[in-house]
Amino acid sequence: MKIFLALLFFLLLGVAYVKGYDVVKRRSPEHLPHFYLIMATIRMLLVMTVVGLYVFFAPSREDAIHFAVIILIMYAITMVVTLSMRH
């Protein structure tokens, strides 16, 4: 269940990035570097918040470690994909 929720979380972050990118590119393309930095900051804060909340409310330390590793790996993959995308 936690893997499904993690995938859903990153799917929503990805959709927000793609839709936001399209809007910024259409209205003000010179602000695309700012958009990327803002989205990277928002993504980082949301990921750390989700990990922190799960660690705080996790039933066991082992579950918390597994969840944190899953989320951080997915976060790294997301950052690599968004940096390597050619728009």
Coordinates of N, CA and C in Angstrom, one line a residue:
M1 N 0.8 -1.2 0.0 CA 0.0 0.0 0.0 C 0.9 1.3 0.0
K2 N 2.0 1.2 0.8 CA 2.8 2.4 0.8 C 3.5 2.7 -0.5
I3 N 3.8 1.7 -1.2 CA 4.5 1.9 -2.5 C 3.5 2.5 -3.5
F4 N 2.2 2.1 -3.5 CA 1.2 2.7 -4.3 C 1.0 4.1 -4.0
L5 N 0.9 4.5 -2.7 CA 0.8 5.9 -2.3 C 2.0 6.7 -2.7
A6 N 3.1 6.1 -2.6 CA 4.3 6.9 -3.0 C 4.3 7.1 -4.5
L7 N 3.9 6.1 -5.3 CA 3.8 6.3 -6.7 C 2.7 7.4 -7.1
L8 N 1.6 7.3 -6.4 CA 0.6 8.3 -6.6 C 1.1 9.7 -6.3
F9 N 1.8 9.8 -5.2 CA 2.3 11.1 -4.8 C 3.3 11.7 -5.8
F10 N 4.2 10.9 -6.3 CA 5.1 11.4 -7.4 C 4.4 11.6 -8.7
L11 N 3.4 10.8 -9.0 CA 2.6 11.0 -10.2 C 1.9 12.4 -10.1
L12 N 1.4 12.7 -9.0 CA 0.7 14.1 -8.8 C 1.8 15.2 -8.9
L13 N 2.9 15.0 -8.4 CA 4.0 16.0 -8.5 C 4.5 16.1 -9.9
G14 N 4.5 15.0 -10.7 CA 4.9 15.1 -12.1 C 3.9 15.8 -12.9
V15 N 2.6 15.5 -12.7 CA 1.6 16.2 -13.4 C 1.6 17.7 -13.1
A16 N 1.8 18.1 -11.9 CA 1.9 19.5 -11.5 C 3.0 20.1 -12.2
Y17 N 4.2 19.4 -12.3 CA 5.3 20.0 -13.0 C 5.1 20.2 -14.5
V18 N 4.5 19.2 -15.2 CA 4.3 19.2 -16.6 C 3.2 20.3 -16.9
K19 N 2.1 20.3 -16.2 CA 1.1 21.3 -16.5 C 1.6 22.7 -16.2
G20 N 2.4 22.9 -15.1 CA 2.9 24.2 -14.7 C 4.0 24.7 -15.8
Y21 N 4.8 23.7 -16.3 CA 5.7 24.0 -17.3 C 5.0 24.5 -18.6
D22 N 4.0 23.9 -19.0 CA 3.2 24.3 -20.2 C 2.7 25.7 -20.0
V23 N 2.1 26.0 -18.8 CA 1.6 27.3 -18.6 C 2.7 28.4 -18.6
V24 N 3.8 28.1 -18.0 CA 4.8 29.1 -17.9 C 5.5 29.3 -19.3
K25 N 5.6 28.2 -20.0 CA 6.2 28.3 -21.4 C 5.3 29.1 -22.3
R26 N 4.0 28.9 -22.2 CA 3.0 29.6 -23.0 C 3.0 31.1 -22.7
R27 N 3.0 31.4 -21.4 CA 2.7 32.8 -21.0 C 4.0 33.6 -20.8
S28 N 5.1 33.0 -20.3 CA 6.3 33.8 -20.0 C 7.5 32.8 -20.1
P29 N 8.0 32.5 -21.3 CA 9.1 31.5 -21.4 C 10.4 31.9 -20.7
E30 N 10.6 33.2 -20.5 CA 11.8 33.7 -19.9 C 11.9 33.3 -18.4
H31 N 10.8 32.9 -17.8 CA 10.7 32.6 -16.4 C 10.8 31.1 -16.2
L32 N 11.1 30.3 -17.2 CA 11.3 28.8 -17.0 C 12.3 28.4 -16.0
P33 N 13.5 29.1 -16.0 CA 14.5 28.7 -15.0 C 14.0 28.9 -13.5
H34 N 13.2 30.0 -13.3 CA 12.7 30.3 -12.0 C 11.6 29.3 -11.7
F35 N 10.8 28.9 -12.7 CA 9.8 27.9 -12.4 C 10.4 26.6 -12.0
Y36 N 11.5 26.2 -12.7 CA 12.1 24.9 -12.3 C 12.7 24.9 -10.9
L37 N 13.3 26.0 -10.5 CA 13.8 26.2 -9.1 C 12.7 26.2 -8.1
I38 N 11.6 26.8 -8.4 CA 10.5 26.9 -7.5 C 9.9 25.5 -7.3
M39 N 9.7 24.8 -8.4 CA 9.1 23.4 -8.4 C 10.1 22.5 -7.7
A40 N 11.4 22.6 -7.9 CA 12.3 21.7 -7.2 C 12.3 22.0 -5.7
T41 N 12.1 23.2 -5.3 CA 12.0 23.5 -3.8 C 10.7 23.0 -3.3
I42 N 9.6 23.2 -4.0 CA 8.3 22.7 -3.5 C 8.4 21.2 -3.4
R43 N 8.9 20.5 -4.4 CA 9.0 19.1 -4.4 C 9.9 18.6 -3.2
M44 N 11.0 19.2 -3.0 CA 11.9 18.8 -1.9 C 11.1 19.0 -0.5
L45 N 10.5 20.1 -0.3 CA 9.8 20.4 0.9 C 8.6 19.4 1.1
L46 N 7.9 19.1 0.1 CA 6.8 18.1 0.2 C 7.3 16.7 0.5
V47 N 8.4 16.3 -0.2 CA 9.0 15.0 0.1 C 9.5 14.9 1.5
M48 N 10.2 15.9 2.0 CA 10.7 15.8 3.4 C 9.5 15.9 4.4
T49 N 8.5 16.6 4.1 CA 7.3 16.6 5.0 C 6.6 15.2 5.0
V50 N 6.4 14.6 3.9 CA 5.8 13.3 3.8 C 6.7 12.3 4.6
V51 N 8.0 12.3 4.4 CA 8.8 11.4 5.1 C 8.8 11.6 6.6
G52 N 8.9 12.9 6.9 CA 8.9 13.2 8.4 C 7.6 12.8 9.1
L53 N 6.5 13.0 8.4 CA 5.2 12.6 9.0 C 5.1 11.1 9.1
Y54 N 5.5 10.4 8.1 CA 5.5 8.9 8.1 C 6.4 8.4 9.2
V55 N 7.6 8.9 9.3 CA 8.5 8.5 10.4 C 7.9 8.8 11.8
F56 N 7.3 9.9 11.9 CA 6.6 10.2 13.2 C 5.5 9.3 13.6
F57 N 4.7 8.9 12.6 CA 3.5 8.1 12.9 C 3.7 6.6 12.5
A58 N 4.9 6.2 12.1 CA 5.1 4.8 11.7 C 5.0 3.9 12.8
P59 N 4.4 2.7 12.6 CA 4.2 1.7 13.7 C 5.5 1.1 14.1
S60 N 6.5 1.1 13.3 CA 7.8 0.5 13.7 C 9.0 1.3 13.0
R61 N 10.1 1.2 13.6 CA 11.3 1.9 13.0 C 11.7 1.3 11.6
E62 N 11.5 0.0 11.5 CA 11.9 -0.7 10.2 C 11.0 -0.2 9.1
D63 N 9.7 -0.1 9.4 CA 8.7 0.4 8.3 C 9.1 1.9 7.9
A64 N 9.5 2.7 8.9 CA 9.8 4.1 8.6 C 11.1 4.1 7.8
I65 N 12.1 3.3 8.0 CA 13.3 3.3 7.2 C 13.0 2.8 5.8
H66 N 12.2 1.8 5.6 CA 11.8 1.3 4.3 C 11.1 2.4 3.5
F67 N 10.1 3.0 4.2 CA 9.4 4.1 3.5 C 10.3 5.2 3.1
A68 N 11.1 5.7 4.0 CA 12.0 6.8 3.7 C 13.0 6.4 2.5
V69 N 13.5 5.2 2.5 CA 14.4 4.8 1.4 C 13.6 4.8 0.1
I70 N 12.4 4.3 0.1 CA 11.6 4.3 -1.2 C 11.3 5.7 -1.7
I71 N 10.9 6.6 -0.8 CA 10.6 7.9 -1.2 C 11.8 8.7 -1.7
L72 N 13.0 8.5 -1.0 CA 14.2 9.2 -1.4 C 14.7 8.7 -2.7
I73 N 14.6 7.4 -3.0 CA 15.0 6.9 -4.3 C 14.1 7.4 -5.4
M74 N 12.8 7.4 -5.1 CA 11.9 8.0 -6.1 C 12.1 9.5 -6.3
Y75 N 12.4 10.2 -5.3 CA 12.8 11.6 -5.4 C 14.0 11.8 -6.3
A76 N 15.0 11.0 -6.1 CA 16.2 11.1 -6.9 C 15.9 10.8 -8.4
I77 N 15.1 9.8 -8.6 CA 14.7 9.5 -10.0 C 13.9 10.6 -10.6
T78 N 13.0 11.2 -9.8 CA 12.2 12.3 -10.3 C 13.1 13.5 -10.7
M79 N 14.1 13.8 -9.9 CA 15.0 14.9 -10.2 C 15.9 14.6 -11.4
V80 N 16.3 13.4 -11.6 CA 17.1 13.1 -12.8 C 16.2 13.2 -14.0
V81 N 15.0 12.7 -14.0 CA 14.1 12.8 -15.1 C 13.8 14.2 -15.5
T82 N 13.5 15.0 -14.5 CA 13.1 16.4 -14.8 C 14.4 17.2 -15.3
L83 N 15.5 16.9 -14.9 CA 16.7 17.5 -15.4 C 17.1 17.1 -16.8
S84 N 16.8 15.8 -17.1 CA 17.1 15.3 -18.4 C 16.0 15.5 -19.5
M85 N 14.9 16.0 -19.1 CA 13.8 16.2 -20.1 C 14.2 17.3 -21.0
R86 N 13.9 17.1 -22.3 CA 14.1 18.2 -23.3 C 12.8 18.7 -23.7
H87 N 12.6 20.0 -23.4 CA 11.3 20.6 -23.7 C 11.5 21.5 -24.8

